[in-house]
Amino acid sequence: MKAARGYLAGEPDPLGAAVVAYAVLQRRTGEGDGRDATWLWIDAWTAEHGLAFAACACAEVDGLALPWGDKGAEHAVQADKWSSEDAYWATGPAGKRMRSLLAVADEADYAEAVERLAGHRRTPQQRRVVSFLVPTRQDWVDECCAEPPAHAAYHSHGAELLLCSLGSMKHVARLRGRGAARFDDHERRVGVLLTAVDGVGPGIAPLLADAVDDAHELTDHGYRRYLVGEGFDEAARAAIFQVLAVLPTDEAFRIVSERLMMPRALPALVTMLERFPARGLRLLAESAAGGDDRARLSALLVAGHLRARPELAERLPELGEHVRAAVEAAQASRVAEADADAVPKGLRKGGKQEAPPWAPTAVLPQILLRGRERALPDAAVTHLLEALGKASPKRAASAAVGAALGELDPGSLAEFGWALFEQWRASGEETRMGWAQLRWTGDDETMRRLGALARSWTGQDGIKVPLNGLEVLAGTASDVAILQLQLVADKARPKRLKNKAGKLLAQASQARGLTMDELGDRMVPDFGLDSAPATGEAAGMTLDYGPRAFRVSFDEQLRPVVIDDAGKLRKALPKPGVKDDPELAPAAHRAFGGLKKDVRAVAADQIRRMERAMVAERRWAPAEFQRLFVDHPLMWHLVRRLVWLHREGGKDTAFRLAEDRTFADVDDEVWTLPDSGAVQIAHPLHLGDGLQVWGETLADYEILQPFPQVGRPVDAFTEQERTSGRLDRFADVEVGVGGLLRLLQSGDWKGLAGGDNGVKDELVRQAPGGRVIILTVNPGIAPWAPAADDKQTLTAVRIAASEADRPGAPKVGFGDLDAITASELLFTLTSLAPPAL
């Protein structure tokens, strides 16, 4: 290009200088976008030709373009190819360096630069670049506001340049009139926001409010992770609140306080309370009167604000009656703080500590000392927060802090820890302390909550939250925590969660010297149920309402059964009435609600485990059987509805558990379980001629079984099938996709894709002896739409030596399977439902 050649020959041409810089950048990076150390060009031009020359050259670079073509071919750089969106040079290090040099230039140099830049305003985007460099020319900014850029989906450098040039609310009003006064994705950064505030002043707050609402809405709907990557709008929202926090106006304070429940708002509001204490009391108190979560949080903040600044208490009477009532209620609900010498040594005041901005102590539940008569002072709580920030699920903060935790009331500590966790989630912060502290503050209820969180995960929070929760469960390693890991491994849908929980479970079982099945046997909590009920009563729980009481037992599906003190069966536990004890009755009703929730979480899992144990012929020593099942207040309800088998020395004896926890044989005679031998759940094939008698006995006692056992269909292979590797009776049988999906969800079967399209057209399960059973289906199950094809065809059912069944592999037949495995396979295949009509 002629301008570039002239500049290289010594002519001081700004366009030529711009072309040379652009061409060099293209040669080095393949991109002329100014994302390297381009500010060096600005300094070089300024040193060689002066400030005005450098400004004019800077105003030309983003209008240059290099046509696409063959790699290595020569192409001429083209000028005046301005885009309404891209201005990487002007908005990058070069443009910022140029603006900085102009801002500190003396009056004469600045005036010369402005005068010469007037000749570099040929297009709307170039005019925006020039206004960005010299925003003092407000008439030029007026022109740019009259022709605002279109807002792109990903970014708009034109909008960024314009927002950084605004100098008054007049400009904002003009942009509003054209529907262009907004901070889009690319402009929600601290630098751009602060520059706009510096130019316009605090009156820009409504635009910031629109921007934070935009970011919140897009994040809530999950769109942003697909557009610009996860986490972008968290940073944007934090930046906007950070800027609002410095604005000294009632309007800015109200904008933040009205959005208090948004992530990142609380730290900003805490900052504003510190900067503007009187304004904070007056305006935040307005939000404290009400019944919603924001009002509750506002009242706690006001009460904490008054504790920190007691000199403001004299202003409390100036507030409205409802506001005073809310604040006084928040103050009155607090337990008196412990004296300094009563604070555990590990939490006494040392150096200066500060609570994380997202976790002000004012909004967290108090931590009580043992005895619940005194609470930790705020300074001690802050010290604890600092210590917890250094902990992990596997490492305590320090021995002193660990000892101090033992002096605290466990219930209030757990409530504090869970509130801290929820506050951390709401804040959008990524610090480890928010979740890791649950390992040291949590109790059994905390572990249940973490398990429920992982099982119900929907993806909105990001998978890190439930994955971190699994680390806490594994680190805690209590029986309840391990049970929750097991439930996640069985019930969570995302494979990443299931696999992680399974890996942690395997580690836990290895640490205890147990198999996974043995670990599962030992992880069923008793939920506070009777371990030795009174004569004539079923194992369960008595709920005391004061003048009346209710007995809760469980049926064959571990569903609660409620009987009143008159012996009448109730459909449900009644709500407390006016004649009931005002303390006992509500507490009993809450306990029942928690019991239902807890038992429901484990019931289906335990029933499934028992059925698998029957099919796999798992065995227990008699003492284990007694301890794990007969004496267990919950599992008792399941095992008493099953027929069991004692095996020793080639002799098998079937028995059941009577209502008084004694044992009865097939003749319904009392039978004593020997101390030796082994116990297992009887399969119908074990019972032989006694199967019909057992069915009649269970019917006589009206015992319903938790899964098909005595009435379970039994089947066997034909002689031809025993010698074959295929089950032709199921070839070309149509089944519904729902039955196949249930097989995959059971964990016993896994899907394999035979082609490269990902469609699972084979279902495989392991069989005894290292064999595998393979079901081939057509058209198969697509992972992205599993239920799309309701009608599936079993094209083949075969047995192989391994999943990689290749020509020349050892031939195996179905006769290699034992009788129970054979019967169960046939039971599974015949149970597959036909496709829905």
PDB file of N, CA and C in Angstrom, residues 78-156:
ATOM      1  N   GLN A  78      -6.242  -3.282   3.135  1.00  0.00           N
ATOM      2  CA  GLN A  78      -7.272  -2.348   2.683  1.00  0.00           C
ATOM      3  C   GLN A  78      -7.666  -1.414   3.818  1.00  0.00           C
ATOM      4  N   ALA A  79      -7.929  -0.146   3.482  1.00  0.00           N
ATOM      5  CA  ALA A  79      -8.320   0.848   4.484  1.00  0.00           C
ATOM      6  C   ALA A  79      -9.821   1.067   4.453  1.00  0.00           C
ATOM      7  N   ASP A  80     -10.306   1.717   5.513  1.00  0.00           N
ATOM      8  CA  ASP A  80     -11.728   2.080   5.639  1.00  0.00           C
ATOM      9  C   ASP A  80     -12.658   0.878   5.525  1.00  0.00           C
ATOM     10  N   LYS A  81     -12.245  -0.221   6.121  1.00  0.00           N
ATOM     11  CA  LYS A  81     -13.105  -1.412   6.212  1.00  0.00           C
ATOM     12  C   LYS A  81     -13.662  -1.515   7.633  1.00  0.00           C
ATOM     13  N   TRP A  82     -14.320  -0.468   8.060  1.00  0.00           N
ATOM     14  CA  TRP A  82     -14.780  -0.372   9.444  1.00  0.00           C
ATOM     15  C   TRP A  82     -15.973  -1.280   9.712  1.00  0.00           C
ATOM     16  N   SER A  83     -15.943  -1.934  10.865  1.00  0.00           N
ATOM     17  CA  SER A  83     -17.065  -2.750  11.330  1.00  0.00           C
ATOM     18  C   SER A  83     -17.790  -1.989  12.435  1.00  0.00           C
ATOM     19  N   SER A  84     -19.084  -2.220  12.557  1.00  0.00           N
ATOM     20  CA  SER A  84     -19.847  -1.559  13.625  1.00  0.00           C
ATOM     21  C   SER A  84     -19.651  -2.253  14.967  1.00  0.00           C
ATOM     22  N   GLU A  85     -18.962  -3.403  14.933  1.00  0.00           N
ATOM     23  CA  GLU A  85     -18.796  -4.168  16.168  1.00  0.00           C
ATOM     24  C   GLU A  85     -17.345  -4.210  16.642  1.00  0.00           C
ATOM     25  N   ASP A  86     -16.420  -4.535  15.741  1.00  0.00           N
ATOM     26  CA  ASP A  86     -15.046  -4.793  16.169  1.00  0.00           C
ATOM     27  C   ASP A  86     -14.198  -3.529  16.203  1.00  0.00           C
ATOM     28  N   ALA A  87     -13.466  -3.369  17.301  1.00  0.00           N
ATOM     29  CA  ALA A  87     -12.459  -2.311  17.428  1.00  0.00           C
ATOM     30  C   ALA A  87     -11.448  -2.802  18.464  1.00  0.00           C
ATOM     31  N   TYR A  88     -10.793  -3.915  18.130  1.00  0.00           N
ATOM     32  CA  TYR A  88      -9.896  -4.553  19.093  1.00  0.00           C
ATOM     33  C   TYR A  88      -8.712  -3.661  19.462  1.00  0.00           C
ATOM     34  N   TRP A  89      -8.228  -2.894  18.484  1.00  0.00           N
ATOM     35  CA  TRP A  89      -7.077  -2.034  18.753  1.00  0.00           C
ATOM     36  C   TRP A  89      -7.449  -0.911  19.716  1.00  0.00           C
ATOM     37  N   ALA A  90      -8.529  -0.227  19.423  1.00  0.00           N
ATOM     38  CA  ALA A  90      -8.909   0.931  20.245  1.00  0.00           C
ATOM     39  C   ALA A  90      -9.337   0.521  21.648  1.00  0.00           C
ATOM     40  N   THR A  91     -10.001  -0.626  21.793  1.00  0.00           N
ATOM     41  CA  THR A  91     -10.460  -1.053  23.121  1.00  0.00           C
ATOM     42  C   THR A  91      -9.432  -1.902  23.848  1.00  0.00           C
ATOM     43  N   GLY A  92      -8.308  -2.194  23.174  1.00  0.00           N
ATOM     44  CA  GLY A  92      -7.273  -3.003  23.785  1.00  0.00           C
ATOM     45  C   GLY A  92      -6.179  -2.156  24.420  1.00  0.00           C
ATOM     46  N   PRO A  93      -5.027  -2.749  24.675  1.00  0.00           N
ATOM     47  CA  PRO A  93      -3.933  -2.024  25.338  1.00  0.00           C
ATOM     48  C   PRO A  93      -3.495  -0.766  24.601  1.00  0.00           C
ATOM     49  N   ALA A  94      -3.521  -0.802  23.264  1.00  0.00           N
ATOM     50  CA  ALA A  94      -3.074   0.366  22.500  1.00  0.00           C
ATOM     51  C   ALA A  94      -4.002   1.553  22.714  1.00  0.00           C
ATOM     52  N   GLY A  95      -5.315   1.323  22.549  1.00  0.00           N
ATOM     53  CA  GLY A  95      -6.266   2.417  22.718  1.00  0.00           C
ATOM     54  C   GLY A  95      -6.255   2.970  24.134  1.00  0.00           C
ATOM     55  N   LYS A  96      -6.157   2.099  25.124  1.00  0.00           N
ATOM     56  CA  LYS A  96      -6.141   2.565  26.515  1.00  0.00           C
ATOM     57  C   LYS A  96      -4.870   3.359  26.813  1.00  0.00           C
ATOM     58  N   ARG A  97      -3.738   2.928  26.237  1.00  0.00           N
ATOM     59  CA  ARG A  97      -2.488   3.677  26.423  1.00  0.00           C
ATOM     60  C   ARG A  97      -2.596   5.056  25.785  1.00  0.00           C
ATOM     61  N   MET A  98      -3.176   5.103  24.588  1.00  0.00           N
ATOM     62  CA  MET A  98      -3.314   6.379  23.889  1.00  0.00           C
ATOM     63  C   MET A  98      -4.217   7.330  24.658  1.00  0.00           C
ATOM     64  N   ARG A  99      -5.330   6.835  25.158  1.00  0.00           N
ATOM     65  CA  ARG A  99      -6.241   7.683  25.940  1.00  0.00           C
ATOM     66  C   ARG A  99      -5.549   8.181  27.208  1.00  0.00           C
ATOM     67  N   SER A 100      -4.766   7.323  27.853  1.00  0.00           N
ATOM     68  CA  SER A 100      -4.066   7.726  29.077  1.00  0.00           C
ATOM     69  C   SER A 100      -3.063   8.837  28.790  1.00  0.00           C
ATOM     70  N   LEU A 101      -2.303   8.706  27.686  1.00  0.00           N
ATOM     71  CA  LEU A 101      -1.320   9.743  27.347  1.00  0.00           C
ATOM     72  C   LEU A 101      -2.011  11.065  27.036  1.00  0.00           C
ATOM     73  N   LEU A 102      -3.128  11.001  26.336  1.00  0.00           N
ATOM     74  CA  LEU A 102      -3.879  12.227  26.027  1.00  0.00           C
ATOM     75  C   LEU A 102      -4.435  12.870  27.287  1.00  0.00           C
ATOM     76  N   ALA A 103      -4.856  12.037  28.249  1.00  0.00           N
ATOM     77  CA  ALA A 103      -5.461  12.560  29.472  1.00  0.00           C
ATOM     78  C   ALA A 103      -4.470  13.357  30.311  1.00  0.00           C
ATOM     79  N   VAL A 104      -3.182  13.028  30.238  1.00  0.00           N
ATOM     80  CA  VAL A 104      -2.184  13.725  31.060  1.00  0.00           C
ATOM     81  C   VAL A 104      -1.357  14.711  30.241  1.00  0.00           C
ATOM     82  N   ALA A 105      -1.705  14.881  28.960  1.00  0.00           N
ATOM     83  CA  ALA A 105      -0.947  15.800  28.103  1.00  0.00           C
ATOM     84  C   ALA A 105      -1.199  17.239  28.519  1.00  0.00           C
ATOM     85  N   ASP A 106      -0.234  18.119  28.176  1.00  0.00           N
ATOM     86  CA  ASP A 106      -0.466  19.535  28.476  1.00  0.00           C
ATOM     87  C   ASP A 106      -1.490  20.086  27.501  1.00  0.00           C
ATOM     88  N   GLU A 107      -1.951  21.266  27.788  1.00  0.00           N
ATOM     89  CA  GLU A 107      -3.092  21.836  27.052  1.00  0.00           C
ATOM     90  C   GLU A 107      -2.798  21.986  25.573  1.00  0.00           C
ATOM     91  N   ALA A 108      -1.577  22.430  25.233  1.00  0.00           N
ATOM     92  CA  ALA A 108      -1.241  22.675  23.830  1.00  0.00           C
ATOM     93  C   ALA A 108      -1.187  21.364  23.044  1.00  0.00           C
ATOM     94  N   ASP A 109      -0.495  20.353  23.602  1.00  0.00           N
ATOM     95  CA  ASP A 109      -0.407  19.065  22.902  1.00  0.00           C
ATOM     96  C   ASP A 109      -1.781  18.432  22.737  1.00  0.00           C
ATOM     97  N   TYR A 110      -2.618  18.562  23.770  1.00  0.00           N
ATOM     98  CA  TYR A 110      -3.954  17.970  23.691  1.00  0.00           C
ATOM     99  C   TYR A 110      -4.784  18.665  22.619  1.00  0.00           C
ATOM    100  N   ALA A 111      -4.687  19.998  22.576  1.00  0.00           N
ATOM    101  CA  ALA A 111      -5.451  20.768  21.580  1.00  0.00           C
ATOM    102  C   ALA A 111      -5.023  20.398  20.162  1.00  0.00           C
ATOM    103  N   GLU A 112      -3.705  20.201  19.957  1.00  0.00           N
ATOM    104  CA  GLU A 112      -3.211  19.812  18.636  1.00  0.00           C
ATOM    105  C   GLU A 112      -3.754  18.434  18.258  1.00  0.00           C
ATOM    106  N   ALA A 113      -3.768  17.512  19.206  1.00  0.00           N
ATOM    107  CA  ALA A 113      -4.274  16.170  18.915  1.00  0.00           C
ATOM    108  C   ALA A 113      -5.742  16.214  18.534  1.00  0.00           C
ATOM    109  N   VAL A 114      -6.535  17.003  19.277  1.00  0.00           N
ATOM    110  CA  VAL A 114      -7.960  17.103  18.967  1.00  0.00           C
ATOM    111  C   VAL A 114      -8.158  17.684  17.578  1.00  0.00           C
ATOM    112  N   GLU A 115      -7.371  18.715  17.261  1.00  0.00           N
ATOM    113  CA  GLU A 115      -7.509  19.367  15.954  1.00  0.00           C
ATOM    114  C   GLU A 115      -7.197  18.402  14.820  1.00  0.00           C
ATOM    115  N   ARG A 116      -6.142  17.610  14.958  1.00  0.00           N
ATOM    116  CA  ARG A 116      -5.749  16.694  13.882  1.00  0.00           C
ATOM    117  C   ARG A 116      -6.684  15.476  13.813  1.00  0.00           C
ATOM    118  N   LEU A 117      -7.246  15.071  14.970  1.00  0.00           N
ATOM    119  CA  LEU A 117      -8.192  13.952  14.955  1.00  0.00           C
ATOM    120  C   LEU A 117      -9.485  14.285  14.228  1.00  0.00           C
ATOM    121  N   ALA A 118      -9.768  15.570  14.079  1.00  0.00           N
ATOM    122  CA  ALA A 118     -10.988  15.967  13.360  1.00  0.00           C
ATOM    123  C   ALA A 118     -10.991  15.436  11.936  1.00  0.00           C
ATOM    124  N   GLY A 119      -9.812  15.166  11.376  1.00  0.00           N
ATOM    125  CA  GLY A 119      -9.723  14.642  10.016  1.00  0.00           C
ATOM    126  C   GLY A 119      -9.777  13.129   9.953  1.00  0.00           C
ATOM    127  N   HIS A 120     -10.020  12.494  11.077  1.00  0.00           N
ATOM    128  CA  HIS A 120     -10.067  11.022  11.118  1.00  0.00           C
ATOM    129  C   HIS A 120     -11.403  10.545  11.684  1.00  0.00           C
ATOM    130  N   ARG A 121     -12.478  11.122  11.161  1.00  0.00           N
ATOM    131  CA  ARG A 121     -13.823  10.790  11.649  1.00  0.00           C
ATOM    132  C   ARG A 121     -14.734  10.498  10.458  1.00  0.00           C
ATOM    133  N   ARG A 122     -14.284   9.582   9.583  1.00  0.00           N
ATOM    134  CA  ARG A 122     -14.963   9.363   8.319  1.00  0.00           C
ATOM    135  C   ARG A 122     -16.199   8.472   8.432  1.00  0.00           C
ATOM    136  N   THR A 123     -16.225   7.540   9.399  1.00  0.00           N
ATOM    137  CA  THR A 123     -17.345   6.596   9.520  1.00  0.00           C
ATOM    138  C   THR A 123     -17.867   6.627  10.956  1.00  0.00           C
ATOM    139  N   PRO A 124     -19.078   6.097  11.202  1.00  0.00           N
ATOM    140  CA  PRO A 124     -19.610   6.096  12.575  1.00  0.00           C
ATOM    141  C   PRO A 124     -18.689   5.405  13.579  1.00  0.00           C
ATOM    142  N   GLN A 125     -18.103   4.253  13.195  1.00  0.00           N
ATOM    143  CA  GLN A 125     -17.243   3.551  14.140  1.00  0.00           C
ATOM    144  C   GLN A 125     -15.947   4.326  14.386  1.00  0.00           C
ATOM    145  N   GLN A 126     -15.385   4.961  13.327  1.00  0.00           N
ATOM    146  CA  GLN A 126     -14.172   5.748  13.538  1.00  0.00           C
ATOM    147  C   GLN A 126     -14.471   6.974  14.388  1.00  0.00           C
ATOM    148  N   ARG A 127     -15.665   7.537  14.234  1.00  0.00           N
ATOM    149  CA  ARG A 127     -16.036   8.669  15.093  1.00  0.00           C
ATOM    150  C   ARG A 127     -16.122   8.239  16.550  1.00  0.00           C
ATOM    151  N   ARG A 128     -16.593   6.991  16.785  1.00  0.00           N
ATOM    152  CA  ARG A 128     -16.642   6.489  18.167  1.00  0.00           C
ATOM    153  C   ARG A 128     -15.234   6.265  18.723  1.00  0.00           C
ATOM    154  N   VAL A 129     -14.314   5.797  17.856  1.00  0.00           N
ATOM    155  CA  VAL A 129     -12.931   5.621  18.303  1.00  0.00           C
ATOM    156  C   VAL A 129     -12.336   6.958  18.714  1.00  0.00           C
ATOM    157  N   VAL A 130     -12.541   7.982  17.909  1.00  0.00           N
ATOM    158  CA  VAL A 130     -11.994   9.308  18.212  1.00  0.00           C
ATOM    159  C   VAL A 130     -12.612   9.870  19.485  1.00  0.00           C
ATOM    160  N   SER A 131     -13.925   9.715  19.668  1.00  0.00           N
ATOM    161  CA  SER A 131     -14.563  10.205  20.893  1.00  0.00           C
ATOM    162  C   SER A 131     -14.049   9.468  22.120  1.00  0.00           C
ATOM    163  N   PHE A 132     -13.733   8.193  21.968  1.00  0.00           N
ATOM    164  CA  PHE A 132     -13.145   7.443  23.064  1.00  0.00           C
ATOM    165  C   PHE A 132     -11.784   8.026  23.442  1.00  0.00           C
ATOM    166  N   LEU A 133     -10.997   8.428  22.433  1.00  0.00           N
ATOM    167  CA  LEU A 133      -9.656   8.958  22.708  1.00  0.00           C
ATOM    168  C   LEU A 133      -9.721  10.354  23.321  1.00  0.00           C
ATOM    169  N   VAL A 134     -10.671  11.179  22.863  1.00  0.00           N
ATOM    170  CA  VAL A 134     -10.769  12.559  23.379  1.00  0.00           C
ATOM    171  C   VAL A 134     -12.224  12.851  23.772  1.00  0.00           C
ATOM    172  N   PRO A 135     -12.681  12.267  24.885  1.00  0.00           N
ATOM    173  CA  PRO A 135     -14.099  12.406  25.264  1.00  0.00           C
ATOM    174  C   PRO A 135     -14.482  13.829  25.676  1.00  0.00           C
ATOM    175  N   THR A 136     -13.518  14.721  25.802  1.00  0.00           N
ATOM    176  CA  THR A 136     -13.872  16.099  26.173  1.00  0.00           C
ATOM    177  C   THR A 136     -14.612  16.814  25.053  1.00  0.00           C
ATOM    178  N   ARG A 137     -14.491  16.354  23.809  1.00  0.00           N
ATOM    179  CA  ARG A 137     -15.270  16.946  22.714  1.00  0.00           C
ATOM    180  C   ARG A 137     -16.693  16.411  22.772  1.00  0.00           C
ATOM    181  N   GLN A 138     -17.472  17.014  23.672  1.00  0.00           N
ATOM    182  CA  GLN A 138     -18.827  16.537  23.902  1.00  0.00           C
ATOM    183  C   GLN A 138     -19.727  16.692  22.683  1.00  0.00           C
ATOM    184  N   ASP A 139     -19.402  17.648  21.796  1.00  0.00           N
ATOM    185  CA  ASP A 139     -20.199  17.775  20.576  1.00  0.00           C
ATOM    186  C   ASP A 139     -20.005  16.558  19.684  1.00  0.00           C
ATOM    187  N   TRP A 140     -18.778  16.010  19.682  1.00  0.00           N
ATOM    188  CA  TRP A 140     -18.536  14.787  18.928  1.00  0.00           C
ATOM    189  C   TRP A 140     -19.277  13.605  19.576  1.00  0.00           C
ATOM    190  N   VAL A 141     -19.293  13.580  20.898  1.00  0.00           N
ATOM    191  CA  VAL A 141     -20.043  12.530  21.593  1.00  0.00           C
ATOM    192  C   VAL A 141     -21.530  12.657  21.268  1.00  0.00           C
ATOM    193  N   ASP A 142     -22.044  13.914  21.179  1.00  0.00           N
ATOM    194  CA  ASP A 142     -23.452  14.120  20.794  1.00  0.00           C
ATOM    195  C   ASP A 142     -23.733  13.448  19.452  1.00  0.00           C
ATOM    196  N   GLU A 143     -22.822  13.626  18.488  1.00  0.00           N
ATOM    197  CA  GLU A 143     -23.010  13.008  17.176  1.00  0.00           C
ATOM    198  C   GLU A 143     -23.045  11.476  17.289  1.00  0.00           C
ATOM    199  N   CYS A 144     -22.143  10.925  18.124  1.00  0.00           N
ATOM    200  CA  CYS A 144     -22.101   9.469  18.278  1.00  0.00           C
ATOM    201  C   CYS A 144     -23.391   8.947  18.918  1.00  0.00           C
ATOM    202  N   CYS A 145     -23.961   9.728  19.849  1.00  0.00           N
ATOM    203  CA  CYS A 145     -25.214   9.308  20.476  1.00  0.00           C
ATOM    204  C   CYS A 145     -26.373   9.347  19.490  1.00  0.00           C
ATOM    205  N   ALA A 146     -26.241  10.168  18.472  1.00  0.00           N
ATOM    206  CA  ALA A 146     -27.297  10.249  17.467  1.00  0.00           C
ATOM    207  C   ALA A 146     -27.257   9.082  16.492  1.00  0.00           C
ATOM    208  N   GLU A 147     -26.137   8.365  16.452  1.00  0.00           N
ATOM    209  CA  GLU A 147     -25.997   7.204  15.565  1.00  0.00           C
ATOM    210  C   GLU A 147     -25.373   6.044  16.340  1.00  0.00           C
ATOM    211  N   PRO A 148     -26.090   5.521  17.369  1.00  0.00           N
ATOM    212  CA  PRO A 148     -25.519   4.455  18.223  1.00  0.00           C
ATOM    213  C   PRO A 148     -25.328   3.170  17.435  1.00  0.00           C
ATOM    214  N   PRO A 149     -24.371   2.344  17.862  1.00  0.00           N
ATOM    215  CA  PRO A 149     -24.131   1.074  17.157  1.00  0.00           C
ATOM    216  C   PRO A 149     -25.210   0.053  17.474  1.00  0.00           C
ATOM    217  N   ALA A 150     -25.363  -0.886  16.573  1.00  0.00           N
ATOM    218  CA  ALA A 150     -26.256  -2.015  16.857  1.00  0.00           C
ATOM    219  C   ALA A 150     -25.579  -2.908  17.878  1.00  0.00           C
ATOM    220  N   HIS A 151     -26.370  -3.519  18.754  1.00  0.00           N
ATOM    221  CA  HIS A 151     -25.822  -4.387  19.794  1.00  0.00           C
ATOM    222  C   HIS A 151     -25.766  -5.810  19.283  1.00  0.00           C
ATOM    223  N   ALA A 152     -24.591  -6.388  19.314  1.00  0.00           N
ATOM    224  CA  ALA A 152     -24.406  -7.750  18.828  1.00  0.00           C
ATOM    225  C   ALA A 152     -24.674  -8.754  19.935  1.00  0.00           C
ATOM    226  N   ALA A 153     -24.831 -10.027  19.550  1.00  0.00           N
ATOM    227  CA  ALA A 153     -25.130 -11.065  20.541  1.00  0.00           C
ATOM    228  C   ALA A 153     -23.950 -11.302  21.481  1.00  0.00           C
ATOM    229  N   TYR A 154     -22.731 -11.205  20.955  1.00  0.00           N
ATOM    230  CA  TYR A 154     -21.563 -11.545  21.769  1.00  0.00           C
ATOM    231  C   TYR A 154     -20.864 -10.308  22.322  1.00  0.00           C
ATOM    232  N   HIS A 155     -20.625  -9.324  21.492  1.00  0.00           N
ATOM    233  CA  HIS A 155     -19.945  -8.138  21.961  1.00  0.00           C
ATOM    234  C   HIS A 155     -20.220  -6.999  20.989  1.00  0.00           C
ATOM    235  N   SER A 156     -19.965  -5.797  21.425  1.00  0.00           N
ATOM    236  CA  SER A 156     -20.053  -4.636  20.563  1.00  0.00           C
ATOM    237  C   SER A 156     -19.018  -3.637  21.051  1.00  0.00           C
TER     238      SER A 156
END
